[in-house]
Short mmCIF file of C-alpha atoms and ligand atoms in Angstrom, two decimals:
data_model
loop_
_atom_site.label_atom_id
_atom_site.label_comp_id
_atom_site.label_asym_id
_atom_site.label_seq_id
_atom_site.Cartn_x
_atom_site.Cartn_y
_atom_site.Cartn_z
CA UNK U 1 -29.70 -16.08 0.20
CA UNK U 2 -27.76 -17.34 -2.81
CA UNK U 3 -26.58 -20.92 -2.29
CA UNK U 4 -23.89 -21.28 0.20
CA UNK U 5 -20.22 -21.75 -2.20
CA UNK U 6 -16.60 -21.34 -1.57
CA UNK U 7 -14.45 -18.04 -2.20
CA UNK U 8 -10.78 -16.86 -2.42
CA UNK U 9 -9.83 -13.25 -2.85
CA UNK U 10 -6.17 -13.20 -4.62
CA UNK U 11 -4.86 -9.64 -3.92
CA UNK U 12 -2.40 -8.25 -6.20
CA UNK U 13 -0.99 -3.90 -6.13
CA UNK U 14 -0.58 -1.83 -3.22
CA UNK U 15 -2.29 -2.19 0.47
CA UNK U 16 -5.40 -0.05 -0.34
CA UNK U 17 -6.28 -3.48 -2.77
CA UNK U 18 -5.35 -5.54 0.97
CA UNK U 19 -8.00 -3.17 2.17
CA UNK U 20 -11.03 -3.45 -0.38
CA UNK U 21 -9.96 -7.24 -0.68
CA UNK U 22 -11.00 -7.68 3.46
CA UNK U 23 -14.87 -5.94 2.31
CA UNK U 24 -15.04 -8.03 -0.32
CA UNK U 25 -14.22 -10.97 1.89
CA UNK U 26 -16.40 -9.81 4.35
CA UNK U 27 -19.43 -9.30 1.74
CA UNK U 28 -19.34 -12.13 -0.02
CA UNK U 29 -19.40 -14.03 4.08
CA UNK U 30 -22.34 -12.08 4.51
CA UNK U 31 -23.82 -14.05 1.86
CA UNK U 32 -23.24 -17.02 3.72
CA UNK U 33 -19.63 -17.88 1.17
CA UNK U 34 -17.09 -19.53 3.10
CA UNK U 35 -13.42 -18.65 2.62
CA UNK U 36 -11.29 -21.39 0.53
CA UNK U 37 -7.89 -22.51 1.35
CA UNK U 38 -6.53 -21.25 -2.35
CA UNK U 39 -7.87 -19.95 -5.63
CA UNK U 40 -7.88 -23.64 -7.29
CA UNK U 41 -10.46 -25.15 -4.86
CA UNK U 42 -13.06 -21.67 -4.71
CA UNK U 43 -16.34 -21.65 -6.44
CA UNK U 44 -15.82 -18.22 -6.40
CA UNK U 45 -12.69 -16.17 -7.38
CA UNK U 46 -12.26 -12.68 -7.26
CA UNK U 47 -8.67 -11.66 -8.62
CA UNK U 48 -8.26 -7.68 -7.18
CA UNK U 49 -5.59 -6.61 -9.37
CA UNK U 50 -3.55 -3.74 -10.05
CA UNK U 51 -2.66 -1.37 -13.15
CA UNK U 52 0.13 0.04 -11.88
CA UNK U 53 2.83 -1.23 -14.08
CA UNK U 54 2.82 -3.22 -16.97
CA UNK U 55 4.10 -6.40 -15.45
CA UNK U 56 1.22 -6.11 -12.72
CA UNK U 57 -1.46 -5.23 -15.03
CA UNK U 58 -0.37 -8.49 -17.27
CA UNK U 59 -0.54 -10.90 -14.00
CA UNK U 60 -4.37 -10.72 -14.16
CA UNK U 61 -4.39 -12.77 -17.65
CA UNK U 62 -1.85 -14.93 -16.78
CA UNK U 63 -3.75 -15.91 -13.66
CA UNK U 64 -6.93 -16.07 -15.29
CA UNK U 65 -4.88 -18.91 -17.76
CA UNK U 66 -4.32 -20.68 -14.95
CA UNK U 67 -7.55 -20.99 -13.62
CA UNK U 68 -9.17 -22.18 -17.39
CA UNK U 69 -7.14 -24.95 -16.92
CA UNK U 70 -8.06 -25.99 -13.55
CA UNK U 71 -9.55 -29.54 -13.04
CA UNK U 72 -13.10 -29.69 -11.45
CA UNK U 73 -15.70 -27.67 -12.36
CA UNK U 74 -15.26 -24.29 -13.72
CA UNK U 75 -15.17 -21.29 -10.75
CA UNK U 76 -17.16 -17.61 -11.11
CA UNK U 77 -14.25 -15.51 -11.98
CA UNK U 78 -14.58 -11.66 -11.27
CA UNK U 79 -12.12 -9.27 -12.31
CA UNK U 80 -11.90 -6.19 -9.30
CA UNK U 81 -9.21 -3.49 -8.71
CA UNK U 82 -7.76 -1.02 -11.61
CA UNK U 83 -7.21 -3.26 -14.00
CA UNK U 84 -10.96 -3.78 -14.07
CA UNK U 85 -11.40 0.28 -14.19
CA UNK U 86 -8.99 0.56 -16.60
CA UNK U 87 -9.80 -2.05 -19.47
CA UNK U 88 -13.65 -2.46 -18.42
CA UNK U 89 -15.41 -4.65 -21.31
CA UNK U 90 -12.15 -5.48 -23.20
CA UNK U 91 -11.63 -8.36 -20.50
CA UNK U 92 -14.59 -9.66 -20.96
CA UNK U 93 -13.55 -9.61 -24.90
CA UNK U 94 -10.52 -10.68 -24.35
CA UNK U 95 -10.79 -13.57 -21.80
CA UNK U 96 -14.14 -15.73 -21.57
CA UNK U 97 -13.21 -17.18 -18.34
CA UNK U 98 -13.94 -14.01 -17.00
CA UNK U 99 -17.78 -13.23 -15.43
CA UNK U 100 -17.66 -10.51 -14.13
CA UNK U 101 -15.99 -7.05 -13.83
CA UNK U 102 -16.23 -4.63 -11.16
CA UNK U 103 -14.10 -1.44 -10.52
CA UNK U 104 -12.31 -0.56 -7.19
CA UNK U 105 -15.06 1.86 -6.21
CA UNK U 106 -18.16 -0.34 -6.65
CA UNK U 107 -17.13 -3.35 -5.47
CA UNK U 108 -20.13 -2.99 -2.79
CA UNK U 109 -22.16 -4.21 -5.85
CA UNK U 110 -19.98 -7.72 -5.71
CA UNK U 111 -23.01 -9.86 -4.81
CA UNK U 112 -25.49 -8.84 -7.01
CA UNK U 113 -22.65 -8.91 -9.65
CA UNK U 114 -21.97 -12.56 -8.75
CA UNK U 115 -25.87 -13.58 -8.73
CA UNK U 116 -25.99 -12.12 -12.26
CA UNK U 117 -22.54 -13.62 -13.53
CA UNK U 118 -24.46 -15.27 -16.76
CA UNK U 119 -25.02 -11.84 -18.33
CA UNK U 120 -20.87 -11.38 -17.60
CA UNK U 121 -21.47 -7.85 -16.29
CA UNK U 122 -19.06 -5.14 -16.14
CA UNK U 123 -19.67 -2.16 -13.41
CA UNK U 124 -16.57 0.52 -13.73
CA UNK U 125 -18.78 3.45 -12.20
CA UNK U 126 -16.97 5.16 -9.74
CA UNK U 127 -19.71 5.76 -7.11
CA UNK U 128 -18.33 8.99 -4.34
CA UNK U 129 -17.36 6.90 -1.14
CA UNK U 130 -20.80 4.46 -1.51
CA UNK U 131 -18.49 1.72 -1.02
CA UNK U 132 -17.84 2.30 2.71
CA UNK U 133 -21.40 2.27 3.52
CA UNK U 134 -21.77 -1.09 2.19
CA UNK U 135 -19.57 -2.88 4.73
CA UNK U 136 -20.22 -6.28 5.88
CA UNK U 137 -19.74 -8.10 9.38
CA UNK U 138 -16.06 -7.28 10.43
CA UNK U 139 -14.04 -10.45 10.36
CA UNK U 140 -11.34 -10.58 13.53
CA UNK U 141 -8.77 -7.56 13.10
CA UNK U 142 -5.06 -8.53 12.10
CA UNK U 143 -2.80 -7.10 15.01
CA UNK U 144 -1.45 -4.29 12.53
CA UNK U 145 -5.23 -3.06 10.37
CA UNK U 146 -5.40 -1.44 7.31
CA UNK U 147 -8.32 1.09 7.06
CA UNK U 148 -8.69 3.46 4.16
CA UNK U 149 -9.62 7.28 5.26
CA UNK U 150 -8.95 8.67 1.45
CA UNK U 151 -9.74 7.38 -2.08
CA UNK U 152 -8.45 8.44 -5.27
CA UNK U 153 -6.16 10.91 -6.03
CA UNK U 154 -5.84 14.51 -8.09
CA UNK U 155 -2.35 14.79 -8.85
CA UNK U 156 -2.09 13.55 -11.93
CA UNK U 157 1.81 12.93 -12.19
CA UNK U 158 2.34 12.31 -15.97
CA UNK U 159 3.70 8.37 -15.51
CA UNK U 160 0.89 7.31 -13.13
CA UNK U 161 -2.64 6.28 -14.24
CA UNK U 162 -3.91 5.81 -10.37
CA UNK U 163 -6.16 9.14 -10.97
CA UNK U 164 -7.90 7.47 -13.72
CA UNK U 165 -8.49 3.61 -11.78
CA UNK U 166 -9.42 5.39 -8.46
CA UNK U 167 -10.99 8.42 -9.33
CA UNK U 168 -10.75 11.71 -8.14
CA UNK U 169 -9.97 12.82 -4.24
CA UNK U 170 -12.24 12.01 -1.50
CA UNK U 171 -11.82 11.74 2.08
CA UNK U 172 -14.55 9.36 4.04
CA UNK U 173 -16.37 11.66 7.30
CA UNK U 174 -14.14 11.13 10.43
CA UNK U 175 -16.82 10.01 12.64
CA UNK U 176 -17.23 6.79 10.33
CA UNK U 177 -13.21 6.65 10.49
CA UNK U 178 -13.39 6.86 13.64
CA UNK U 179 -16.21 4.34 14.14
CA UNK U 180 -14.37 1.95 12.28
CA UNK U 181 -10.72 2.34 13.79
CA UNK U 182 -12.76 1.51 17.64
CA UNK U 183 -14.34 -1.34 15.84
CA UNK U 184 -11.31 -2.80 14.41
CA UNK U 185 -9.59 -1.68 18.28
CA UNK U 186 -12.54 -3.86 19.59
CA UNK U 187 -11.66 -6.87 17.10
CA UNK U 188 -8.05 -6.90 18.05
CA UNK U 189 -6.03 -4.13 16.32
CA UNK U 190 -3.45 -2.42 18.32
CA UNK U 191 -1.71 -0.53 14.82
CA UNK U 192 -4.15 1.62 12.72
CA UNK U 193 -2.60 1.72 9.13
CA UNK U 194 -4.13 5.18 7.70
CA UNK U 195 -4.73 4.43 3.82
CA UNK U 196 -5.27 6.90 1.07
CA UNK U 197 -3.09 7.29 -2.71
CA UNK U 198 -2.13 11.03 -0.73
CA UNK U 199 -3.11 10.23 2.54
CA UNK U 200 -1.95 13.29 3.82
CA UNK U 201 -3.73 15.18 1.61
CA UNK U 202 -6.60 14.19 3.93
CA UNK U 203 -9.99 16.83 4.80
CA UNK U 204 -13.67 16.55 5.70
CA UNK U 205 -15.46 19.64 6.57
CA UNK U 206 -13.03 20.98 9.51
CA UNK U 207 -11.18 17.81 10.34
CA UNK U 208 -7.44 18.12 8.85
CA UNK U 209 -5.18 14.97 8.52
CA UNK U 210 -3.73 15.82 11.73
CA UNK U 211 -6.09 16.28 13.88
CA UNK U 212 -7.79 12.91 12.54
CA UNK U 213 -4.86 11.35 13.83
CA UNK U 214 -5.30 12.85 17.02
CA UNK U 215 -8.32 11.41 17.45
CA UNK U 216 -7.64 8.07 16.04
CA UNK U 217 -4.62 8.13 19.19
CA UNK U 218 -7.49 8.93 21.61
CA UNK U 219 -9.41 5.46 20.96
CA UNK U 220 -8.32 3.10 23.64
CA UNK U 221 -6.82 -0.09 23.05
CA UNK U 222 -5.14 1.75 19.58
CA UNK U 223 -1.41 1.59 20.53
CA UNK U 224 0.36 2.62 17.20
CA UNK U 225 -0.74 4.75 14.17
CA UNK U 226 0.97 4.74 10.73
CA UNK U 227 -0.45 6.21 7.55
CA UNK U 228 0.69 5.67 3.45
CA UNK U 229 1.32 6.96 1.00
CA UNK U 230 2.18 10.54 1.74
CA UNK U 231 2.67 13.64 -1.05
CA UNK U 232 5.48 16.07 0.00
CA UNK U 233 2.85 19.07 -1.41
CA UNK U 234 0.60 17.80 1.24
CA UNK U 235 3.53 17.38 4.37
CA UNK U 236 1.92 20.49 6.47
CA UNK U 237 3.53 21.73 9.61
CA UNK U 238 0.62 20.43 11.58
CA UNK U 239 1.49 17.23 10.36
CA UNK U 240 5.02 16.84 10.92
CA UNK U 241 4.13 19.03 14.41
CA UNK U 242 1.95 15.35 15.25
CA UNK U 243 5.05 13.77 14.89
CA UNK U 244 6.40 15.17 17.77
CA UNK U 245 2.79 15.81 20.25
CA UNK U 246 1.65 12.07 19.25
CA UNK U 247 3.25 8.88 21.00
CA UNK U 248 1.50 6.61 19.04
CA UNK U 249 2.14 8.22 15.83
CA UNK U 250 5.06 5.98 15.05
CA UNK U 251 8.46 7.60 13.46
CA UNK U 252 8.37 6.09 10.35
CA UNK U 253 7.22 7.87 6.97
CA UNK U 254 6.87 6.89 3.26
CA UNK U 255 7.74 9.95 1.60
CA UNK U 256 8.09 8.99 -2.17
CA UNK U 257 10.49 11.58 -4.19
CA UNK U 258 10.69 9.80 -7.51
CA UNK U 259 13.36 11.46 -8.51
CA UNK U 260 16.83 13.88 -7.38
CA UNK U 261 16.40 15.90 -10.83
CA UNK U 262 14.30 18.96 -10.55
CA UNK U 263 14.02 18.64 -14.92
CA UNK U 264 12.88 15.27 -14.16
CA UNK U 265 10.59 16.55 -11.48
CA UNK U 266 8.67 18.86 -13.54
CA UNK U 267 8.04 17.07 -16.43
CA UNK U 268 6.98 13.98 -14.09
CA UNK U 269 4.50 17.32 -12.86
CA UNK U 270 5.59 16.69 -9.14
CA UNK U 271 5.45 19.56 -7.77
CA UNK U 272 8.43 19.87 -5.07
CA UNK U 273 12.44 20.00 -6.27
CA UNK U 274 14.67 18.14 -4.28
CA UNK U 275 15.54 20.53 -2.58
CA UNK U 276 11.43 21.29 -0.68
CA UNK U 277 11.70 17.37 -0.76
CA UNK U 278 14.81 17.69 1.70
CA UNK U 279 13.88 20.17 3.68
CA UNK U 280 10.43 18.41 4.28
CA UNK U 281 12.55 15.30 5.79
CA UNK U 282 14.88 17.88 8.01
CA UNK U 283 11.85 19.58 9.80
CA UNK U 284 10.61 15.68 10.48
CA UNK U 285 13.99 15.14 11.84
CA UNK U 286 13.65 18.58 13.99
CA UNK U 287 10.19 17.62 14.93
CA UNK U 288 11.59 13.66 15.61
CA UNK U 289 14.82 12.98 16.12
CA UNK U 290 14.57 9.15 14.91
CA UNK U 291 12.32 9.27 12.28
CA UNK U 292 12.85 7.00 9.81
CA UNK U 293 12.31 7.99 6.34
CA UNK U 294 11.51 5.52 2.80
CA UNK U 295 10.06 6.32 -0.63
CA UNK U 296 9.72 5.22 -3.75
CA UNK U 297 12.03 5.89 -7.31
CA UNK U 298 11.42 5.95 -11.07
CA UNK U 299 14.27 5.29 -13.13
CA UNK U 300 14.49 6.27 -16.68
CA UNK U 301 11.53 8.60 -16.72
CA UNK U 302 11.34 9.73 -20.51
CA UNK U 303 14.23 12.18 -21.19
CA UNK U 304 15.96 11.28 -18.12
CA UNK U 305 20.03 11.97 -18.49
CA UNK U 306 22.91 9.93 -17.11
CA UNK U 307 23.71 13.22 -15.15
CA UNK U 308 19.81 13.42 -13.93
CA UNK U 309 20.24 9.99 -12.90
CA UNK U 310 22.86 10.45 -10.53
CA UNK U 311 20.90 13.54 -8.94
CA UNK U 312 18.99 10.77 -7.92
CA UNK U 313 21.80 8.83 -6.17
CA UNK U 314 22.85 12.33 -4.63
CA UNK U 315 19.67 12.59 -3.36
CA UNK U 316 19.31 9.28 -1.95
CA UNK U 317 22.72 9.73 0.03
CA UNK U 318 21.26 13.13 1.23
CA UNK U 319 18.20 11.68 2.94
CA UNK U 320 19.22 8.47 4.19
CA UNK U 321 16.71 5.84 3.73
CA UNK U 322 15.74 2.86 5.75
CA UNK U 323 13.62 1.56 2.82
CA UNK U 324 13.31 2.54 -0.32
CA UNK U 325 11.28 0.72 -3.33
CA UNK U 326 12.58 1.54 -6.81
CA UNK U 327 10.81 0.52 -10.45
CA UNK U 328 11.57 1.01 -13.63
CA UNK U 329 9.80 3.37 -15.77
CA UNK U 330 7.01 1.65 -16.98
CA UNK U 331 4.55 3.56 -19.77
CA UNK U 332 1.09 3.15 -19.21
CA UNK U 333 -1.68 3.90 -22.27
CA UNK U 334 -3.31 7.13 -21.33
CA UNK U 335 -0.92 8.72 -19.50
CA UNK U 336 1.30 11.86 -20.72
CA UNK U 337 4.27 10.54 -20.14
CA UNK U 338 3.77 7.46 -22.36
CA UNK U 339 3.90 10.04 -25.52
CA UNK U 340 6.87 11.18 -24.61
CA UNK U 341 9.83 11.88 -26.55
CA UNK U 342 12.89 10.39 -25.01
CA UNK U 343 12.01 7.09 -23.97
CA UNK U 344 14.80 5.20 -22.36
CA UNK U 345 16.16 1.55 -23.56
CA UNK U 346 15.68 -1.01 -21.23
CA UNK U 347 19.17 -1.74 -20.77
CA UNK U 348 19.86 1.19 -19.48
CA UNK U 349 16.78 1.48 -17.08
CA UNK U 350 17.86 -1.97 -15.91
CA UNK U 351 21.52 -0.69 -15.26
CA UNK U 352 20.07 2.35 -13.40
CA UNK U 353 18.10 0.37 -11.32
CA UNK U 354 20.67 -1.65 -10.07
CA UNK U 355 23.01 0.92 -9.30
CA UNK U 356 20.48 2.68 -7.09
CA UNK U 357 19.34 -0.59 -5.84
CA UNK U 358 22.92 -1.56 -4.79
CA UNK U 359 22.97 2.01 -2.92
CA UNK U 360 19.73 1.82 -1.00
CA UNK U 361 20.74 -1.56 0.19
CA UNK U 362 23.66 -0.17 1.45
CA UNK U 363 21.67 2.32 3.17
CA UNK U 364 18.88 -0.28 4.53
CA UNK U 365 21.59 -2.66 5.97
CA UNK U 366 23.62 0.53 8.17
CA UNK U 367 20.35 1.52 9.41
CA UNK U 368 19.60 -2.13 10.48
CA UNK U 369 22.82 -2.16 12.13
CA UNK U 370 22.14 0.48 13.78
CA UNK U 371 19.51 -1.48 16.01
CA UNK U 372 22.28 -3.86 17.09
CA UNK U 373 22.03 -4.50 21.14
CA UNK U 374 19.29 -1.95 21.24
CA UNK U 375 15.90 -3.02 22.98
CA UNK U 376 12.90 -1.73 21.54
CA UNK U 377 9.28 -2.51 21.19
CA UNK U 378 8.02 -4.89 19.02
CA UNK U 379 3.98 -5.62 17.75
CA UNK U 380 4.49 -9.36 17.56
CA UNK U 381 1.87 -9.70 14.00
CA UNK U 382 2.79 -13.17 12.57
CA UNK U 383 4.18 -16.71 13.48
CA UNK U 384 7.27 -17.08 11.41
CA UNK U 385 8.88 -20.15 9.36
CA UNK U 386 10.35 -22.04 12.27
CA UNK U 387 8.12 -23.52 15.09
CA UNK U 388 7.52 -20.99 18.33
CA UNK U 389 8.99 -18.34 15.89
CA UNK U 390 7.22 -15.17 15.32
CA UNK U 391 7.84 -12.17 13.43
CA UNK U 392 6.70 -8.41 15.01
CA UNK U 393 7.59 -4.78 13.85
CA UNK U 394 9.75 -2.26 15.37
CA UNK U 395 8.21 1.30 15.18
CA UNK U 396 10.63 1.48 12.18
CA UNK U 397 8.65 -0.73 10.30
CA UNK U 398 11.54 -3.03 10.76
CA UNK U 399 10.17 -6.95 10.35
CA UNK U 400 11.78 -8.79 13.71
CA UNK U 401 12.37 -12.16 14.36
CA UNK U 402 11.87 -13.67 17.94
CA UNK U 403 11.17 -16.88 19.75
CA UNK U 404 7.84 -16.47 21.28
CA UNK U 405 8.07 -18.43 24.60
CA UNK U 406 4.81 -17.51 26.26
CA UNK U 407 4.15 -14.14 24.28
CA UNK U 408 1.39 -14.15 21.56
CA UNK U 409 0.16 -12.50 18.27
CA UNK U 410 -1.26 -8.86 19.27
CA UNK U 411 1.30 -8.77 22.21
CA UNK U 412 3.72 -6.01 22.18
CA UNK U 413 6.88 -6.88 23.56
CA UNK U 414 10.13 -5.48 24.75
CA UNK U 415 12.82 -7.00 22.60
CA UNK U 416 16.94 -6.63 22.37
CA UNK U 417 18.21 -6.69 18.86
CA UNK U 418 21.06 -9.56 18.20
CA UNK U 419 20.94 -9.52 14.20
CA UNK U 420 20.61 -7.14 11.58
CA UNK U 421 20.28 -7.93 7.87
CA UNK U 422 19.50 -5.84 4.62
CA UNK U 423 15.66 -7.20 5.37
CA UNK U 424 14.71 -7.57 9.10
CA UNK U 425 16.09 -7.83 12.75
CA UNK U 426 16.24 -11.16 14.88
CA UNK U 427 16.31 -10.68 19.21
CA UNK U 428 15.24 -11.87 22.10
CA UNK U 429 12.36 -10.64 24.23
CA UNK U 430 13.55 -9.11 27.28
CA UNK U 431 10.12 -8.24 28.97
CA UNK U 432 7.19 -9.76 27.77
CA UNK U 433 5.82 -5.96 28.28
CA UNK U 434 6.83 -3.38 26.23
CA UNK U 435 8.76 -1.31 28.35
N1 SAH F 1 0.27 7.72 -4.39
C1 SAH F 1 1.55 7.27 -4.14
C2 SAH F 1 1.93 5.95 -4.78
C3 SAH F 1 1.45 5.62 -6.13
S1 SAH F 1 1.92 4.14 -6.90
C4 SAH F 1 2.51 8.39 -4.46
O1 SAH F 1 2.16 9.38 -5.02
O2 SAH F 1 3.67 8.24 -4.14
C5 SAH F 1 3.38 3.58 -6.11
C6 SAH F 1 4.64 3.85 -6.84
O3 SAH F 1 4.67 3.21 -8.09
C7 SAH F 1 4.89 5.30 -7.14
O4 SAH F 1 5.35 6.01 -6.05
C8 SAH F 1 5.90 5.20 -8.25
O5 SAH F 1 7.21 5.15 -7.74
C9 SAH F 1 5.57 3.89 -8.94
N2 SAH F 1 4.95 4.09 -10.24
C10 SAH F 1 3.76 4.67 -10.52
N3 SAH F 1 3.55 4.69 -11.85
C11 SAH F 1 4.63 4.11 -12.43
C12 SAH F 1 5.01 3.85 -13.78
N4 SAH F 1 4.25 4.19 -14.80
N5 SAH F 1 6.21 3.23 -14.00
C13 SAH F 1 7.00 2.88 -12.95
N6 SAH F 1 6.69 3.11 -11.68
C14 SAH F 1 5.53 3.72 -11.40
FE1 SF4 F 2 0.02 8.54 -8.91
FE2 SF4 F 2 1.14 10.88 -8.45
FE3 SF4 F 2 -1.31 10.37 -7.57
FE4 SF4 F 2 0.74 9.17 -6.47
S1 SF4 F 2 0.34 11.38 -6.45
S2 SF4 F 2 -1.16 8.23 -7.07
S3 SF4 F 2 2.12 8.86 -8.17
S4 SF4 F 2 -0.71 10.54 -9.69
FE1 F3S F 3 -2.18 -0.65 -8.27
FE2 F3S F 3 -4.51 0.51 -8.24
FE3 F3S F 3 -3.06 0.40 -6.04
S1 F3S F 3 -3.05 0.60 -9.88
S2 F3S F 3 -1.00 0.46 -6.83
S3 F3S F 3 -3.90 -1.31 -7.11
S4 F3S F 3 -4.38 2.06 -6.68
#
């Protein structure tokens, strides 16, 4: 046993990093580290960052600035996630505060990393799945649990460099899916959060996405099932069939698009149009009458016209979002699109995005409205700002405000909806059972 310290994991990208930063957590406890309050008073930081952009992939250094100049002794500072896959020795180079580097798929390797942090070692192989088998003691589960089922992805959309942080498509065995979904059920969980880059692109030996979720719904004590981020290529008609067989499979799916142009479409290589894209959403609709749709935009993709950008407003009015996350094109080193001719001003990227901001707001605010004097369940998940206050989710992945009287995190509760705003719901709990 290495010497008992203190650690903070500082999380940064999307929830498959909230994922890998709970292992790491729960490895480096295994060692007998105890959690810090914050990064400035850890022996040990471990910044898990994220490539995905150029903004995010630039926190990591700014962050690691901040902690050179902390008072006190200096912390073990280990670069994990993509950005660590993706620039491997040159942060060592680049930044000597840094000791160690480790890459999103051999994080498993963290402790014996640490132990060695003199030598500054950098480990970017991308190991099949070895992670997983590496876990350490489950801490207690949050009420809503992440739980990765799928790594890495083989799409290879020009603009997006996740296929060369993650690595290529793999999908963990259901039975240790399903073993860990009964222990996180045991630990507290009553919301399984399915994780993959194309989740739904899901397969192990016989076992399709769908019928994984299937059995995930069989475990007892598992009351809701979500999954991200979904592919339209991989949107089968088993799948959007579990949307209507499953209960607990709740109607709410992140379906990016990226874009309303079908010459935007193929030179981002996704390969639906808008118009597949729609009809995907209308047999979810058929299968699900309230199913709740959100995705995710580019804007100014290289080449992308005034008239191109407006196919994506059209399409945006056609499908009716209740959430929607939009970026602006952001060129990444090593990916096609980055070569491109065509590339779009900032100016205008920033005017686009506003405009189709201002239009999914519009769209996220009506379909908060729409909950007004409705009662619905709620999975009460976090104590909000004001005292007895806590904050739950509707099965549209709507964040709701309540006073808690004698209800408790974990509880799901039957709640009527008095306010609706562009971001969240606030009501009052009508049964402290979900109805
Ligand atoms: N696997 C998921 C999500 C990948 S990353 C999917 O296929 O949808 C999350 C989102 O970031 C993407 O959906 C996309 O909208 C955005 N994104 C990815 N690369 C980007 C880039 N280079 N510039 C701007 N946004 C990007
Ligand atoms: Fe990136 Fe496309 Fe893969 Fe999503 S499907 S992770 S956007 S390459
Ligand atoms: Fe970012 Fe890597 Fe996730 S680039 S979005 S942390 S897969």
């Amino acid at each position: 046993m290495p010497d008992p310290r203190s650690y903070f994991v500082k999380t940064f990208g999307c929830q498959m990093n909230v994922y890998d930063s709970e292992r790491m957590a729960e490895l480096l406890e295994a060692e007998g580290h105890t959690q810090a309050a914050s990064a400035e008073d850890a022996d040990i930081v471990v910044l898990n960052t994220c490539h995905i952009r150029e903004r995010a992939s630039e926190k990591v250094y700014s962050e690691i600035g901040r902690l050179k100049h902390r008072d006190g002794p200096k912390p073990i500072v280990a670069v994990a996630g993509c950005v660590a896959q993706a620039e491997g020795a040159e942060i060592v180079r680049r930044a000597p505060a840094v000791d160690v580097v480790v890459g999103p798929q051999a994080y498993h390797r963290l402790p014996d990393l640490i132990a060695r942090a003199k030598e500054r070692p950098v480990e970017t192989d991308l190991p099949t799945l070895e992670k997983f088998e590496a876990l350490g003691k489950r801490r207690k589960a949050a009420p809503s649990s992440f739980l990765t089922i799928q790594e890495g992805c083989d799409k290879f959309c020009t603009y997006c460099v996740v296929p060369y942080t993650r690595g290529a498509e793999v999908s963990r065995p259901a039975a240790a899916i399903l073993e860990e979904a009964r222990r996180l059920a045991g630990e507290g969980a009553r919301e399984i959060v399915l994780l993959g880059q194309n989740v739904n692109a899901y397969r192990h030996d016989r076992t399709d996405f769908a019928a994984l979720i299937a059995e995930v719904a069989a475990i007892e004590g598992v009351a809701r099932i979500r999954y991200t981020t979904s592919h339209p290529a991989d949107m089968t008609d088993a799948l959007i069939d579990a949307h209507r067989t499953i209960d607990k499979l709740m109607p709410y799916l992140h379906l990016p698009v990226q874009s309303g142009s079908n010459r935007v479409l193929k030179a981002m290589n996704r390969s639906h149009t808008a118009e597949t894209y729609l009809a995907i959403i209308e047999k979810l609709r058929a299968a699900r009458a309230d199913m709740a749709i959100s995705g995710d935009f580019i804007v100014g993709f290289p080449g992308e016209t005034e008239a191109e950008f407006e196919d994506t407003l059209a399409i945006i009015r056609a499908a009716h979002y209740a959430q929607a996350y939009s970026f602006k094109y952001s060129a990444r080193p090593g990916t096609p699109a980055a070569d491109m001719d065509g590339q779009i001003d900032e100016d205008v990227k920033s005017d686009r995005l506003h405009r189709l901001q201002a239009l999914v707001q519009e769209q996220q605010l009506a379909f908060n409205r729409a909950a007004l004097g409705r009662t619905m369940p709620i999975l009460l998940e976090r104590p909000g700002k004001r005292d007895g206050q806590l904050i739950g989710k509707s099965p549209w992945l709507q964040s709701v405000y309540v006073d808690a009287g004698s209800t408790h995190i974990g509880d799901i509760v039957t709640v009527e909806i008095e306010g609706a705003f562009a971001n969240s719901l606030a009501g009052r709990i009508a049964f402290a059972e979900a109805a």
